[in-house]
């Protein structure tokens, strides 16, 4: 079915008002049941994974670009707007020429046996998005965000994730006690253990637990972990950024499976 195309020129158009509210609130998708995807990269990543938007918004200039127009026309509804109106919606310093609106019906349910990453109160959206990218890259299929973690579908996390969201099962807003349902062993990093990650035999599947940027993994959650492993740092730094540590841990799990 061909997309329904509509030109919009008023800032007070109900669609644009709704999208501005959605973009202004990192957790707004939970209230509005919609996620805003900014840019053609995220739009293409969604389509590549078989997802479909409910609405496309494209600038008048973008509508004249065949590749962008083709992406926009994959949505059932397309709004064509002046660049100034698009700039009033988005969260980017330079407004993207294309946005998708994706229906959001709630986080996925926890899959007990999936190779997973557990986020324990990670605060920085860039870190969370980077962890999602590493999880998807290294064969982990589920990310579990405990309460207190940055909103997984916020615009900043989506940008940092670079499309990884659409390759992952995302569970969010749960309490640590819910992890008891997992049938895979939990692993964590610690600078206080003598056990080095590259010398350990890592189980597969497993769930890597990544803690708060300042406080680390909570004591109660660390007690649930089957192994605590250290990432050697011969340069002498006290600790790694959590996204960097995640990449090391997830890569080592992948390396040992090859």
mmCIF file of C-alpha atoms in Angstrom:
data_model
loop_
_atom_site.group_PDB
_atom_site.id
_atom_site.type_symbol
_atom_site.label_atom_id
_atom_site.label_comp_id
_atom_site.label_asym_id
_atom_site.label_seq_id
_atom_site.Cartn_x
_atom_site.Cartn_y
_atom_site.Cartn_z
ATOM 1 C CA UNK A 1 0.000 0.000 0.000
ATOM 2 C CA UNK A 2 1.347 3.410 -0.946
ATOM 3 C CA UNK A 3 2.240 5.807 1.842
ATOM 4 C CA UNK A 4 -0.123 8.676 2.604
ATOM 5 C CA UNK A 5 1.847 11.894 2.050
ATOM 6 C CA UNK A 6 0.939 15.096 3.882
ATOM 7 C CA UNK A 7 2.685 18.478 3.824
ATOM 8 C CA UNK A 8 2.742 20.258 7.183
ATOM 9 C CA UNK A 9 3.629 23.935 7.550
ATOM 10 C CA UNK A 10 2.260 24.833 10.992
ATOM 11 C CA UNK A 11 4.252 24.472 14.197
ATOM 12 C CA UNK A 12 0.966 23.847 16.006
ATOM 13 C CA UNK A 13 0.104 20.780 13.983
ATOM 14 C CA UNK A 14 -0.946 18.036 16.468
ATOM 15 C CA UNK A 15 1.648 15.561 15.149
ATOM 16 C CA UNK A 16 4.514 18.003 15.618
ATOM 17 C CA UNK A 17 3.283 19.032 19.062
ATOM 18 C CA UNK A 18 3.187 15.350 20.064
ATOM 19 C CA UNK A 19 6.663 14.669 18.727
ATOM 20 C CA UNK A 20 8.174 17.690 20.490
ATOM 21 C CA UNK A 21 6.826 16.386 23.791
ATOM 22 C CA UNK A 22 8.194 12.939 23.020
ATOM 23 C CA UNK A 23 11.653 14.264 22.161
ATOM 24 C CA UNK A 24 11.838 16.490 25.250
ATOM 25 C CA UNK A 25 11.399 13.622 27.750
ATOM 26 C CA UNK A 26 14.015 10.800 27.752
ATOM 27 C CA UNK A 27 11.461 8.403 29.225
ATOM 28 C CA UNK A 28 8.533 9.836 27.297
ATOM 29 C CA UNK A 29 8.107 6.687 25.206
ATOM 30 C CA UNK A 30 6.740 4.946 28.292
ATOM 31 C CA UNK A 31 3.921 7.489 28.604
ATOM 32 C CA UNK A 32 3.192 8.028 24.922
ATOM 33 C CA UNK A 33 3.778 4.513 23.592
ATOM 34 C CA UNK A 34 6.034 5.794 20.818
ATOM 35 C CA UNK A 35 9.764 6.016 20.162
ATOM 36 C CA UNK A 36 11.366 8.740 18.039
ATOM 37 C CA UNK A 37 14.155 7.593 15.719
ATOM 38 C CA UNK A 38 16.261 10.473 14.407
ATOM 39 C CA UNK A 39 18.263 10.110 11.212
ATOM 40 C CA UNK A 40 18.411 7.826 8.214
ATOM 41 C CA UNK A 41 20.912 5.435 9.868
ATOM 42 C CA UNK A 42 18.454 4.430 12.601
ATOM 43 C CA UNK A 43 15.602 4.373 10.106
ATOM 44 C CA UNK A 44 17.509 2.016 7.814
ATOM 45 C CA UNK A 45 18.599 -0.167 10.753
ATOM 46 C CA UNK A 46 14.987 -0.591 11.855
ATOM 47 C CA UNK A 47 13.864 -1.606 8.367
ATOM 48 C CA UNK A 48 16.813 -3.966 7.932
ATOM 49 C CA UNK A 49 15.732 -5.864 11.058
ATOM 50 C CA UNK A 50 12.166 -6.155 9.828
ATOM 51 C CA UNK A 51 10.718 -3.347 11.937
ATOM 52 C CA UNK A 52 8.146 -0.934 10.583
ATOM 53 C CA UNK A 53 7.471 2.646 11.685
ATOM 54 C CA UNK A 54 3.994 4.095 12.057
ATOM 55 C CA UNK A 55 5.020 7.517 10.777
ATOM 56 C CA UNK A 56 7.849 9.183 8.884
ATOM 57 C CA UNK A 57 8.706 12.873 9.117
ATOM 58 C CA UNK A 58 11.014 14.249 6.433
ATOM 59 C CA UNK A 59 12.205 17.711 5.505
ATOM 60 C CA UNK A 60 11.242 19.272 2.217
ATOM 61 C CA UNK A 61 14.887 19.064 1.122
ATOM 62 C CA UNK A 62 15.121 15.443 2.263
ATOM 63 C CA UNK A 63 12.039 14.580 0.207
ATOM 64 C CA UNK A 64 14.009 15.541 -2.890
ATOM 65 C CA UNK A 65 16.770 13.013 -2.095
ATOM 66 C CA UNK A 66 15.805 9.646 -3.630
ATOM 67 C CA UNK A 67 17.422 7.496 -0.910
ATOM 68 C CA UNK A 68 15.744 9.428 1.926
ATOM 69 C CA UNK A 69 12.436 9.528 0.097
ATOM 70 C CA UNK A 70 12.553 5.742 -0.372
ATOM 71 C CA UNK A 71 13.087 5.258 3.354
ATOM 72 C CA UNK A 72 10.280 7.637 4.257
ATOM 73 C CA UNK A 73 7.856 5.892 1.925
ATOM 74 C CA UNK A 74 8.271 2.637 3.875
ATOM 75 C CA UNK A 75 6.070 4.229 6.548
ATOM 76 C CA UNK A 76 2.278 4.231 6.073
ATOM 77 C CA UNK A 77 2.110 7.949 6.907
ATOM 78 C CA UNK A 78 4.641 10.553 5.742
ATOM 79 C CA UNK A 79 4.757 14.176 6.886
ATOM 80 C CA UNK A 80 6.839 16.559 4.780
ATOM 81 C CA UNK A 81 7.910 19.630 6.771
ATOM 82 C CA UNK A 82 10.148 22.691 6.409
ATOM 83 C CA UNK A 83 13.653 22.327 7.891
ATOM 84 C CA UNK A 84 12.839 24.897 10.601
ATOM 85 C CA UNK A 85 9.976 22.791 11.917
ATOM 86 C CA UNK A 86 12.132 19.659 11.915
ATOM 87 C CA UNK A 87 14.785 21.503 13.918
ATOM 88 C CA UNK A 88 12.153 22.257 16.559
ATOM 89 C CA UNK A 89 11.431 18.583 17.075
ATOM 90 C CA UNK A 90 14.775 16.848 17.186
ATOM 91 C CA UNK A 91 17.438 16.547 19.849
ATOM 92 C CA UNK A 92 20.422 16.814 17.499
ATOM 93 C CA UNK A 93 22.522 19.954 17.173
ATOM 94 C CA UNK A 94 21.944 19.764 13.416
ATOM 95 C CA UNK A 95 18.461 18.462 12.697
ATOM 96 C CA UNK A 96 18.227 15.144 10.871
ATOM 97 C CA UNK A 97 16.392 15.252 7.536
ATOM 98 C CA UNK A 98 14.367 12.155 8.424
ATOM 99 C CA UNK A 99 12.657 10.780 11.520
ATOM 100 C CA UNK A 100 10.637 7.652 12.141
ATOM 101 C CA UNK A 101 8.007 7.172 14.814
ATOM 102 C CA UNK A 102 8.034 3.621 16.135
ATOM 103 C CA UNK A 103 5.196 2.144 18.242
ATOM 104 C CA UNK A 104 6.379 0.994 21.689
ATOM 105 C CA UNK A 105 4.211 -1.442 23.604
ATOM 106 C CA UNK A 106 6.485 -2.026 26.594
ATOM 107 C CA UNK A 107 9.724 -3.803 27.377
ATOM 108 C CA UNK A 108 10.184 -7.446 26.504
ATOM 109 C CA UNK A 109 9.770 -10.191 29.094
ATOM 110 C CA UNK A 110 12.911 -11.774 30.494
ATOM 111 C CA UNK A 111 14.222 -14.840 28.622
ATOM 112 C CA UNK A 112 15.813 -17.137 31.188
ATOM 113 C CA UNK A 113 18.457 -18.830 29.031
ATOM 114 C CA UNK A 114 19.544 -15.984 26.738
ATOM 115 C CA UNK A 115 23.140 -14.700 26.681
ATOM 116 C CA UNK A 116 22.595 -11.421 28.457
ATOM 117 C CA UNK A 117 24.004 -8.163 29.717
ATOM 118 C CA UNK A 118 22.624 -6.775 32.981
ATOM 119 C CA UNK A 119 22.804 -3.018 33.546
ATOM 120 C CA UNK A 120 22.832 -2.151 37.237
ATOM 121 C CA UNK A 121 21.859 1.556 37.481
ATOM 122 C CA UNK A 122 24.041 2.825 34.612
ATOM 123 C CA UNK A 123 23.357 6.553 34.385
ATOM 124 C CA UNK A 124 25.107 7.840 31.279
ATOM 125 C CA UNK A 125 23.072 7.467 28.095
ATOM 126 C CA UNK A 126 26.210 7.307 25.952
ATOM 127 C CA UNK A 127 27.568 4.445 28.042
ATOM 128 C CA UNK A 128 24.281 2.558 27.854
ATOM 129 C CA UNK A 129 24.089 2.911 24.071
ATOM 130 C CA UNK A 130 27.712 1.844 23.656
ATOM 131 C CA UNK A 131 27.089 -1.259 25.784
ATOM 132 C CA UNK A 132 24.109 -2.155 23.600
ATOM 133 C CA UNK A 133 26.326 -1.887 20.501
ATOM 134 C CA UNK A 134 28.914 -4.210 22.043
ATOM 135 C CA UNK A 135 26.243 -6.678 23.161
ATOM 136 C CA UNK A 136 24.842 -6.951 19.638
ATOM 137 C CA UNK A 137 28.318 -7.120 18.083
ATOM 138 C CA UNK A 138 29.535 -9.976 20.279
ATOM 139 C CA UNK A 139 26.506 -12.253 20.130
ATOM 140 C CA UNK A 140 24.587 -11.328 23.269
ATOM 141 C CA UNK A 141 20.872 -11.256 22.534
ATOM 142 C CA UNK A 142 19.301 -9.763 25.672
ATOM 143 C CA UNK A 143 19.982 -6.624 27.691
ATOM 144 C CA UNK A 144 18.336 -6.303 31.091
ATOM 145 C CA UNK A 145 18.189 -2.809 32.603
ATOM 146 C CA UNK A 146 17.497 -2.750 36.337
ATOM 147 C CA UNK A 147 15.529 0.100 37.862
ATOM 148 C CA UNK A 148 17.643 3.244 38.039
ATOM 149 C CA UNK A 149 19.301 2.667 34.645
ATOM 150 C CA UNK A 150 19.002 5.316 31.925
ATOM 151 C CA UNK A 151 15.925 4.854 29.719
ATOM 152 C CA UNK A 152 16.903 2.386 26.991
ATOM 153 C CA UNK A 153 14.783 3.984 24.247
ATOM 154 C CA UNK A 154 15.680 7.604 24.996
ATOM 155 C CA UNK A 155 16.996 9.630 22.034
ATOM 156 C CA UNK A 156 20.566 9.730 23.386
ATOM 157 C CA UNK A 157 20.738 5.989 24.029
ATOM 158 C CA UNK A 158 19.276 5.310 20.586
ATOM 159 C CA UNK A 159 21.913 7.489 18.933
ATOM 160 C CA UNK A 160 24.749 5.833 20.841
ATOM 161 C CA UNK A 161 23.321 2.380 20.097
ATOM 162 C CA UNK A 162 23.538 3.003 16.333
ATOM 163 C CA UNK A 163 20.795 0.490 15.549
ATOM 164 C CA UNK A 164 21.768 -2.200 18.064
ATOM 165 C CA UNK A 165 18.353 -1.844 19.727
ATOM 166 C CA UNK A 166 16.708 -3.667 16.844
ATOM 167 C CA UNK A 167 18.974 -6.713 17.232
ATOM 168 C CA UNK A 168 18.369 -7.160 20.952
ATOM 169 C CA UNK A 169 15.705 -8.262 23.404
ATOM 170 C CA UNK A 170 15.433 -5.281 25.763
ATOM 171 C CA UNK A 171 14.048 -5.759 29.257
ATOM 172 C CA UNK A 172 13.900 -2.708 31.491
ATOM 173 C CA UNK A 173 12.677 -1.385 34.805
ATOM 174 C CA UNK A 174 12.949 -4.626 36.761
ATOM 175 C CA UNK A 175 14.222 -5.261 40.283
ATOM 176 C CA UNK A 176 17.417 -7.207 40.916
ATOM 177 C CA UNK A 177 15.417 -10.047 42.498
ATOM 178 C CA UNK A 178 13.904 -10.792 39.076
ATOM 179 C CA UNK A 179 17.339 -12.007 37.950
ATOM 180 C CA UNK A 180 16.712 -15.170 39.975
ATOM 181 C CA UNK A 181 14.707 -16.349 36.962
ATOM 182 C CA UNK A 182 17.861 -16.475 34.825
ATOM 183 C CA UNK A 183 19.245 -19.955 34.237
ATOM 184 C CA UNK A 184 22.610 -18.657 32.982
ATOM 185 C CA UNK A 185 25.473 -17.824 35.381
ATOM 186 C CA UNK A 186 26.127 -14.182 36.250
ATOM 187 C CA UNK A 187 29.639 -12.761 35.803
ATOM 188 C CA UNK A 188 31.043 -9.431 36.961
ATOM 189 C CA UNK A 189 34.300 -7.522 36.949
ATOM 190 C CA UNK A 190 36.135 -6.469 40.083
ATOM 191 C CA UNK A 191 39.478 -4.808 40.677
ATOM 192 C CA UNK A 192 39.721 -6.646 44.004
ATOM 193 C CA UNK A 193 39.980 -10.200 42.682
ATOM 194 C CA UNK A 194 43.170 -11.982 41.588
ATOM 195 C CA UNK A 195 41.300 -13.886 38.852
ATOM 196 C CA UNK A 196 42.134 -12.343 35.477
ATOM 197 C CA UNK A 197 39.517 -12.486 32.750
ATOM 198 C CA UNK A 198 41.793 -13.824 30.023
ATOM 199 C CA UNK A 199 42.932 -16.727 32.221
ATOM 200 C CA UNK A 200 39.422 -17.791 33.252
ATOM 201 C CA UNK A 201 37.202 -20.270 31.440
ATOM 202 C CA UNK A 202 34.034 -18.339 30.760
ATOM 203 C CA UNK A 203 30.683 -20.153 30.650
ATOM 204 C CA UNK A 204 28.359 -19.808 27.674
ATOM 205 C CA UNK A 205 25.689 -18.635 27.672
ATOM 206 C CA UNK A 206 26.177 -16.243 30.558
ATOM 207 C CA UNK A 207 25.034 -12.839 31.817
ATOM 208 C CA UNK A 208 27.620 -10.093 32.334
ATOM 209 C CA UNK A 209 26.660 -7.635 35.075
ATOM 210 C CA UNK A 210 27.776 -4.018 34.602
ATOM 211 C CA UNK A 211 27.452 -1.582 37.465
ATOM 212 C CA UNK A 212 26.867 2.097 38.137
ATOM 213 C CA UNK A 213 29.639 4.348 36.782
ATOM 214 C CA UNK A 214 30.690 5.502 40.249
ATOM 215 C CA UNK A 215 29.473 2.817 42.639
ATOM 216 C CA UNK A 216 29.945 -0.283 40.514
ATOM 217 C CA UNK A 217 27.833 -3.409 40.889
ATOM 218 C CA UNK A 218 25.767 -3.402 44.066
ATOM 219 C CA UNK A 219 26.970 -5.650 46.890
ATOM 220 C CA UNK A 220 23.784 -7.717 46.794
ATOM 221 C CA UNK A 221 24.043 -8.270 43.065
ATOM 222 C CA UNK A 222 27.754 -9.100 43.242
ATOM 223 C CA UNK A 223 26.867 -11.834 45.716
ATOM 224 C CA UNK A 224 24.691 -13.449 43.043
ATOM 225 C CA UNK A 225 27.583 -13.686 40.569
ATOM 226 C CA UNK A 226 29.213 -17.038 39.900
ATOM 227 C CA UNK A 227 32.547 -15.357 39.063
ATOM 228 C CA UNK A 228 34.168 -11.968 39.633
ATOM 229 C CA UNK A 229 37.010 -11.302 37.222
ATOM 230 C CA UNK A 230 39.653 -8.616 36.858
ATOM 231 C CA UNK A 231 40.635 -6.854 33.648
ATOM 232 C CA UNK A 232 44.422 -6.364 33.843
ATOM 233 C CA UNK A 233 45.471 -2.736 33.443
ATOM 234 C CA UNK A 234 49.257 -2.632 33.160
ATOM 235 C CA UNK A 235 49.122 1.103 32.522
ATOM 236 C CA UNK A 236 48.156 1.618 36.145
ATOM 237 C CA UNK A 237 44.720 3.222 35.835
ATOM 238 C CA UNK A 238 42.349 2.533 38.692
ATOM 239 C CA UNK A 239 39.411 1.503 36.517
ATOM 240 C CA UNK A 240 37.980 1.504 33.009
ATOM 241 C CA UNK A 241 34.945 3.340 31.739
ATOM 242 C CA UNK A 242 32.020 0.932 32.039
ATOM 243 C CA UNK A 243 31.381 0.852 28.282
ATOM 244 C CA UNK A 244 35.057 0.056 27.636
ATOM 245 C CA UNK A 245 35.000 -2.659 30.304
ATOM 246 C CA UNK A 246 31.857 -4.109 28.746
ATOM 247 C CA UNK A 247 33.515 -4.331 25.334
ATOM 248 C CA UNK A 248 36.485 -6.209 26.836
ATOM 249 C CA UNK A 249 34.285 -8.669 28.731
ATOM 250 C CA UNK A 250 31.863 -9.344 25.901
ATOM 251 C CA UNK A 251 34.700 -9.736 23.417
ATOM 252 C CA UNK A 252 36.448 -12.252 25.686
ATOM 253 C CA UNK A 253 33.239 -14.278 25.898
ATOM 254 C CA UNK A 254 33.008 -14.214 22.103
ATOM 255 C CA UNK A 255 36.713 -15.052 21.639
ATOM 256 C CA UNK A 256 36.480 -18.131 23.804
ATOM 257 C CA UNK A 257 33.580 -19.456 21.705
ATOM 258 C CA UNK A 258 35.482 -19.224 18.424
#
